[in-house]
Coordinates of C-alpha atoms in Angstrom, one line a residue:
M1 CA -130.8 -148.4 8.3
K2 CA -132.0 -145.3 6.3
K3 CA -133.9 -142.9 7.7
L4 CA -137.0 -141.3 6.6
D5 CA -138.5 -137.3 7.9
L6 CA -142.2 -137.9 7.6
S7 CA -141.8 -134.3 9.1
G8 CA -143.0 -132.3 5.5
I9 CA -146.1 -134.9 5.7
P10 CA -149.4 -132.5 7.2
A11 CA -151.4 -135.3 8.9
I12 CA -155.7 -135.4 8.8
D13 CA -156.8 -137.0 12.0
N14 CA -159.7 -139.5 11.4
H15 CA -161.3 -139.3 14.7
C16 CA -161.2 -137.5 17.9
H17 CA -163.8 -135.2 20.3
P18 CA -163.8 -131.9 21.5
F19 CA -162.5 -131.2 24.6
P20 CA -164.5 -129.6 26.7
Y21 CA -163.2 -130.5 30.5
G22 CA -162.3 -126.7 30.5
R23 CA -158.5 -125.3 30.7
E24 CA -156.2 -125.7 33.6
A25 CA -156.1 -129.0 34.3
K26 CA -155.6 -130.2 38.6
D27 CA -154.5 -133.7 37.1
F28 CA -153.3 -133.3 34.3
E29 CA -151.8 -137.3 33.9
R30 CA -155.9 -138.4 34.4
A31 CA -156.2 -136.8 31.0
L32 CA -152.8 -139.7 30.0
C33 CA -155.6 -142.4 31.0
I34 CA -157.2 -144.1 28.3
G35 CA -161.1 -142.8 29.8
L36 CA -163.2 -143.3 32.4
Y37 CA -161.2 -146.1 34.1
P38 CA -161.1 -145.2 38.4
V39 CA -157.4 -144.5 37.3
E40 CA -154.9 -143.4 40.9
S41 CA -153.5 -140.1 39.3
E42 CA -150.5 -141.4 41.1
D43 CA -150.5 -144.7 39.3
M44 CA -151.1 -142.0 36.1
R45 CA -147.1 -140.5 36.7
H46 CA -145.6 -143.5 36.9
T47 CA -147.0 -144.7 33.2
I48 CA -144.5 -144.8 30.2
L49 CA -146.8 -142.5 27.8
Y50 CA -146.8 -140.2 30.4
H51 CA -143.2 -139.5 30.5
M52 CA -143.9 -139.0 27.4
M53 CA -145.9 -136.7 27.5
T54 CA -144.4 -134.4 29.6
N55 CA -141.1 -135.0 28.3
E56 CA -142.5 -133.9 24.7
L57 CA -144.0 -131.1 26.2
K58 CA -140.6 -129.6 27.3
R59 CA -139.6 -129.7 23.5
F60 CA -142.6 -128.0 22.9
F61 CA -142.4 -124.4 26.1
K62 CA -139.2 -124.6 25.3
M63 CA -138.0 -125.6 28.5
D64 CA -134.6 -127.4 30.3
A65 CA -134.3 -131.2 30.5
G66 CA -134.0 -131.6 33.4
A67 CA -137.5 -129.9 34.6
S68 CA -139.8 -131.7 36.7
Q69 CA -143.5 -133.9 35.3
E70 CA -145.2 -130.9 38.3
E71 CA -143.3 -127.2 36.8
V72 CA -143.9 -128.9 33.0
V73 CA -147.8 -130.1 34.0
K74 CA -147.4 -125.1 35.8
Q75 CA -146.2 -124.1 32.4
R76 CA -148.5 -126.5 30.2
N77 CA -152.0 -124.6 32.6
K78 CA -150.2 -121.3 32.2
A79 CA -150.0 -122.1 28.2
R80 CA -153.5 -123.0 27.8
S81 CA -154.8 -119.9 29.6
M82 CA -154.2 -118.4 25.7
N83 CA -156.7 -118.1 23.2
T84 CA -154.4 -119.3 21.0
Y85 CA -152.7 -122.7 22.6
V86 CA -154.6 -124.7 20.6
Q87 CA -153.7 -123.3 17.6
D88 CA -150.2 -123.8 18.0
L89 CA -150.5 -127.1 19.2
I90 CA -151.9 -128.3 16.0
K91 CA -149.7 -126.7 14.1
D92 CA -146.4 -127.6 16.0
A93 CA -148.0 -131.5 15.0
G94 CA -148.3 -130.5 11.4
L95 CA -152.5 -131.2 11.1
E96 CA -154.4 -130.2 8.6
A97 CA -157.8 -130.4 9.2
L98 CA -159.6 -133.2 12.3
L99 CA -162.3 -135.3 11.7
V100 CA -164.2 -135.0 14.1
D101 CA -166.8 -136.5 17.1
F102 CA -169.1 -134.0 17.9
G103 CA -171.4 -137.0 19.2
Y104 CA -169.1 -137.8 22.1
P105 CA -169.7 -138.8 25.2
I106 CA -170.8 -142.8 25.4
T107 CA -173.1 -141.5 27.5
R108 CA -176.1 -139.2 26.2
K109 CA -175.8 -136.5 27.8
T110 CA -173.9 -134.9 25.2
L111 CA -171.7 -131.9 24.1
T112 CA -173.7 -128.4 24.7
S113 CA -174.1 -126.4 22.0
Q114 CA -171.6 -123.8 23.9
E115 CA -169.2 -126.1 23.9
I116 CA -168.8 -127.2 20.0
S117 CA -168.7 -123.6 19.8
D118 CA -166.3 -122.8 22.4
F119 CA -164.2 -125.6 20.2
Y120 CA -163.7 -124.2 17.3
K121 CA -163.5 -120.6 18.4
E122 CA -160.0 -122.6 19.7
V123 CA -159.4 -124.6 16.6
G124 CA -159.0 -120.8 14.7
D125 CA -159.1 -122.2 10.4
T126 CA -157.6 -125.7 11.3
K127 CA -160.4 -127.7 8.7
V128 CA -162.9 -129.4 11.0
Y129 CA -164.9 -132.3 9.5
G130 CA -167.9 -133.4 11.6
I131 CA -169.0 -137.5 12.9
N132 CA -172.2 -137.9 14.7
R133 CA -173.8 -140.7 15.5
I134 CA -177.0 -143.1 14.5
E135 CA -177.1 -144.4 18.0
W136 CA -178.1 -140.7 19.0
V137 CA -180.8 -140.9 16.5
A138 CA -181.9 -143.6 17.4
E139 CA -182.8 -143.1 20.8
K140 CA -184.6 -140.0 19.9
I141 CA -186.4 -141.6 18.6
L142 CA -187.5 -144.9 20.5
A143 CA -188.4 -142.4 23.6
E144 CA -191.0 -141.8 21.1
E145 CA -192.6 -145.3 20.7
P146 CA -193.5 -145.7 17.3
S147 CA -194.3 -148.4 15.7
F148 CA -192.1 -150.7 13.8
D149 CA -192.6 -149.6 10.1
E150 CA -192.4 -146.1 11.7
F151 CA -189.4 -146.5 13.6
T152 CA -187.6 -147.9 10.3
R153 CA -189.3 -144.9 8.0
R154 CA -187.5 -142.3 10.8
L155 CA -184.0 -143.6 10.4
K156 CA -183.4 -143.6 7.5
E157 CA -185.2 -139.7 7.2
D158 CA -183.8 -138.6 10.0
T159 CA -180.3 -140.2 9.1
V160 CA -180.1 -138.8 5.9
A161 CA -181.3 -134.5 7.6
M162 CA -178.6 -135.7 10.1
I163 CA -176.0 -136.1 8.1
K164 CA -177.2 -133.0 5.7
N165 CA -178.2 -130.4 8.4
E166 CA -174.3 -130.6 10.3
N167 CA -172.5 -131.5 7.2
L168 CA -171.7 -135.1 8.3
V169 CA -168.2 -136.9 6.8
A170 CA -169.4 -140.1 8.6
V171 CA -171.7 -141.7 10.9
K172 CA -169.9 -143.6 13.4
S173 CA -171.4 -146.6 15.5
V174 CA -171.1 -147.6 18.9
I175 CA -173.0 -150.8 18.9
A176 CA -169.1 -152.1 20.4
Y177 CA -170.3 -150.4 23.6
L178 CA -174.2 -151.2 23.9
T179 CA -174.9 -155.0 22.2
G180 CA -171.4 -156.3 21.0
L181 CA -170.3 -156.0 17.8
K182 CA -171.4 -159.6 17.1
V183 CA -174.1 -158.4 15.0
E184 CA -177.2 -160.6 14.2
V185 CA -178.9 -161.0 10.1
L186 CA -182.3 -162.0 11.4
S187 CA -185.8 -161.3 9.8
E188 CA -187.1 -158.5 8.9
E189 CA -189.8 -160.2 11.3
E190 CA -187.7 -160.8 14.2
F191 CA -186.3 -157.8 14.5
R192 CA -189.9 -156.3 15.0
S193 CA -190.8 -158.9 17.8
G194 CA -187.8 -157.6 19.2
Y195 CA -188.4 -154.2 18.6
Y196 CA -192.2 -154.7 20.3
A197 CA -190.7 -157.2 22.9
Y198 CA -188.6 -154.3 23.8
L199 CA -190.7 -151.4 24.4
A200 CA -192.4 -153.0 26.2
D201 CA -189.7 -154.0 28.5
P202 CA -186.7 -151.6 28.1
Q203 CA -184.7 -154.4 30.3
D204 CA -185.0 -157.0 28.2
I205 CA -181.7 -157.7 26.7
V206 CA -182.2 -160.3 24.4
A207 CA -184.9 -157.4 23.6
E208 CA -183.4 -154.8 23.3
K209 CA -179.8 -156.3 21.7
K210 CA -182.5 -157.6 18.3
V211 CA -183.5 -153.6 17.8
R212 CA -179.5 -152.5 18.1
D213 CA -178.4 -154.8 15.6
Y214 CA -181.1 -153.5 13.1
T215 CA -180.7 -150.2 13.4
F216 CA -176.8 -151.4 13.1
L217 CA -177.2 -152.7 9.8
K218 CA -179.8 -150.1 8.7
G219 CA -176.6 -147.4 9.4
C220 CA -175.0 -149.8 7.1
E221 CA -177.6 -148.8 4.4
I222 CA -178.3 -145.8 4.5
C223 CA -174.3 -144.5 4.9
R224 CA -174.2 -146.2 1.4
E225 CA -176.3 -144.6 0.0
Q226 CA -175.6 -141.8 1.0
D227 CA -171.7 -142.6 0.3
V228 CA -170.6 -141.8 3.6
P229 CA -168.1 -143.4 5.5
L230 CA -170.1 -145.8 9.0
Q231 CA -166.9 -145.9 11.0
I232 CA -167.0 -148.3 13.7
H233 CA -165.8 -148.7 17.9
T234 CA -163.4 -152.3 18.0
G235 CA -161.1 -152.9 20.2
L236 CA -160.7 -151.5 23.3
G237 CA -163.1 -149.6 25.0
D238 CA -163.4 -146.6 26.8
S239 CA -165.8 -147.3 30.2
P240 CA -165.6 -149.8 32.4
D241 CA -169.1 -150.6 30.3
C242 CA -167.1 -151.9 27.8
N243 CA -166.4 -156.0 28.1
M244 CA -163.1 -156.4 25.2
L245 CA -164.4 -159.7 24.6
Q246 CA -167.5 -158.1 22.5
C247 CA -165.2 -155.8 21.5
N248 CA -162.8 -158.2 18.5
P249 CA -164.0 -156.9 14.7
L250 CA -163.9 -160.7 13.2
L251 CA -167.4 -160.8 15.3
L252 CA -168.0 -158.3 12.5
F253 CA -168.6 -161.3 9.9
D254 CA -172.0 -161.7 9.7
A255 CA -173.0 -158.3 9.5
I256 CA -170.2 -157.1 7.1
N257 CA -171.2 -160.2 4.7
S258 CA -175.0 -159.5 4.4
S259 CA -176.5 -157.4 2.0
Y260 CA -176.8 -154.6 5.4
C261 CA -172.9 -153.8 4.7
Q262 CA -171.8 -155.0 1.3
G263 CA -171.1 -151.9 -0.4
T264 CA -170.9 -149.5 2.6
K265 CA -167.3 -147.8 3.3
I266 CA -166.7 -149.3 6.6
V267 CA -164.3 -147.7 8.6
L268 CA -162.7 -149.5 11.8
I269 CA -161.3 -147.7 14.5
H270 CA -159.1 -147.3 17.5
A271 CA -156.4 -150.1 14.6
S272 CA -159.6 -152.6 16.9
Y273 CA -156.2 -152.8 19.8
P274 CA -156.1 -155.3 20.5
Y275 CA -157.3 -157.7 17.7
L276 CA -154.7 -156.1 15.2
E277 CA -153.7 -159.6 13.8
E278 CA -157.6 -160.4 13.1
L279 CA -157.9 -156.7 12.0
G280 CA -155.6 -157.2 8.9
I281 CA -157.5 -159.8 7.9
L282 CA -160.6 -157.6 7.6
L283 CA -158.7 -155.5 5.5
N284 CA -156.8 -157.3 2.9
H285 CA -160.3 -159.5 2.5
Y286 CA -162.6 -157.3 2.0
T287 CA -162.7 -154.7 -0.7
N288 CA -164.4 -151.8 1.6
I289 CA -163.5 -152.3 5.1
Y290 CA -161.1 -149.2 6.0
A291 CA -159.3 -148.8 9.5
D292 CA -157.9 -146.4 11.8
V293 CA -154.8 -146.7 14.1
S294 CA -156.2 -144.1 16.4
S295 CA -156.0 -144.6 20.3
M296 CA -153.5 -146.8 19.6
I297 CA -151.7 -144.6 19.3
P298 CA -150.5 -143.2 21.5
Y299 CA -151.0 -145.3 24.6
A300 CA -149.7 -147.9 22.7
S301 CA -147.0 -145.9 23.6
F302 CA -142.9 -147.5 22.7
A303 CA -144.7 -150.2 21.7
A304 CA -146.6 -148.7 19.1
D305 CA -143.9 -149.3 15.7
D306 CA -144.6 -153.4 16.6
K307 CA -147.4 -152.5 16.4
L308 CA -148.4 -151.5 13.4
L309 CA -145.8 -154.1 12.0
K310 CA -148.6 -156.7 13.1
L311 CA -151.1 -154.5 11.4
F312 CA -149.1 -154.0 8.5
E313 CA -148.6 -158.2 8.8
M314 CA -152.0 -158.9 5.8
A315 CA -153.7 -154.8 5.6
P316 CA -153.3 -153.2 3.2
L317 CA -151.4 -149.5 3.9
N318 CA -153.8 -148.3 1.0
K319 CA -156.7 -149.2 3.8
I320 CA -155.0 -147.5 7.1
F321 CA -155.9 -144.1 8.4
Y322 CA -154.0 -141.8 10.8
G323 CA -156.4 -140.9 14.2
S324 CA -156.0 -139.9 17.1
D325 CA -159.3 -140.6 18.8
G326 CA -157.6 -137.4 20.9
A327 CA -160.2 -135.8 24.2
G328 CA -160.1 -134.8 27.1
V329 CA -157.7 -132.5 26.6
P330 CA -156.1 -131.4 23.4
E331 CA -152.4 -132.8 24.1
H332 CA -154.0 -136.0 23.6
M333 CA -154.6 -135.0 19.8
W334 CA -151.4 -132.9 19.2
L335 CA -148.8 -136.4 21.1
A336 CA -150.9 -139.0 19.0
A337 CA -149.5 -137.3 16.0
R338 CA -146.4 -135.9 16.9
F339 CA -145.5 -139.4 18.0
V340 CA -147.2 -141.6 14.4
R341 CA -144.2 -138.9 12.7
K342 CA -141.8 -141.3 14.7
S343 CA -143.5 -144.8 14.7
L344 CA -145.0 -145.0 11.5
A345 CA -140.6 -143.9 10.3
R346 CA -139.5 -146.7 12.3
A347 CA -142.2 -149.6 11.4
L348 CA -141.5 -148.7 7.6
E349 CA -137.8 -148.0 8.3
T350 CA -137.7 -151.7 9.4
L351 CA -139.5 -153.0 6.0
M352 CA -136.6 -151.0 4.0
D353 CA -133.9 -152.8 6.2
R354 CA -135.2 -156.2 5.6
G355 CA -134.9 -156.2 2.0
Y356 CA -138.9 -156.3 1.4
I357 CA -140.2 -153.1 0.5
T358 CA -138.3 -150.1 -1.2
E359 CA -137.6 -145.9 0.4
E360 CA -139.7 -144.6 -2.5
Y361 CA -142.2 -146.6 -1.6
A362 CA -142.2 -146.9 2.4
M363 CA -142.7 -142.6 1.6
K364 CA -145.5 -143.1 -0.7
A365 CA -147.7 -145.6 2.2
A366 CA -146.6 -142.6 5.2
R367 CA -148.2 -140.1 2.6
N368 CA -151.4 -142.3 2.1
I369 CA -151.4 -143.4 6.0
L370 CA -151.7 -139.6 7.1
C371 CA -153.2 -137.9 4.6
D372 CA -153.5 -139.6 0.9
N373 CA -155.8 -142.7 2.2
L374 CA -158.4 -140.4 3.9
R375 CA -158.6 -137.4 1.1
R376 CA -160.0 -140.7 -1.7
V377 CA -162.1 -141.7 1.0
Y378 CA -163.5 -139.5 2.3
K379 CA -163.5 -137.7 -1.3
I380 CA -162.1 -134.6 1.4

């Protein structure tokens, strides 16, 4: 089988987060849990992904192959105290730029200005492009309980101001965590009545869904007018509150076909994992739908090669972006960038070996996925 060398292709991370949790990780294995689930540290130490991480760190630190995981973590914590550590990881991973969601974490307790400042210092000269969340704009307005018409006006004005003032290259929606991806396209009067019902009783889940759906649909409209993509959380969740049954991207069918979303550049993030085939169908059918492989890589661990092939069954390869969803600790985005080249190469080699694609196209597809697709769609 012909082997592909993707080491010379730079990677741009379509979706990652700052890492504000301190320099020394006492339970480093917890950084390899998908999110906020209460998983025991002992269990995490027995995942293949944790072994992949510690073995890759041995290479990075030039440690003996027989070094224990405890020794690796000790060396990691020592290195993390150095101001250049994150920049060394970025260079080792061949990362050219980062698209960073500053609306993190999931709860409304967002990052402090100091945490954001510290992040910029740690990544040094690495190019950073910002993303923020439309739900946070909506919630700030809702707290003032304005009229429906005023809410609509402010949602647009404040979102546009956020895009311009923060130099955002995309807006993000986490509606999947809140009321799910089955967005209902209602009449304005139905949205209006739901809005006032929600103000009267914020525990009214039916009314809340109407407000969330309206915010999402208006967000699509605003992003189209501002010519920035809307990133949408799909697939696996990193919170026990996220019901993955409501994160299937096919649930977006009505919204995607509505006038609100037509023409909006929509980026479905996290490969919609485990709904890879469903995502591929959407990418195949809709010109304005794109996707990244963040979180699925590296969390699918050794199976990522096969998962990429499932996505490639129907998805045009000029509509897929690399991404990590790295958060909490910098090693997450580093490992994903190191690992994606290996998995992507093996997946494309499989297609070459079967005679489905040429080596020339495989290299072009790899470059597209790692950086060029993103440059084109985000105009960076």
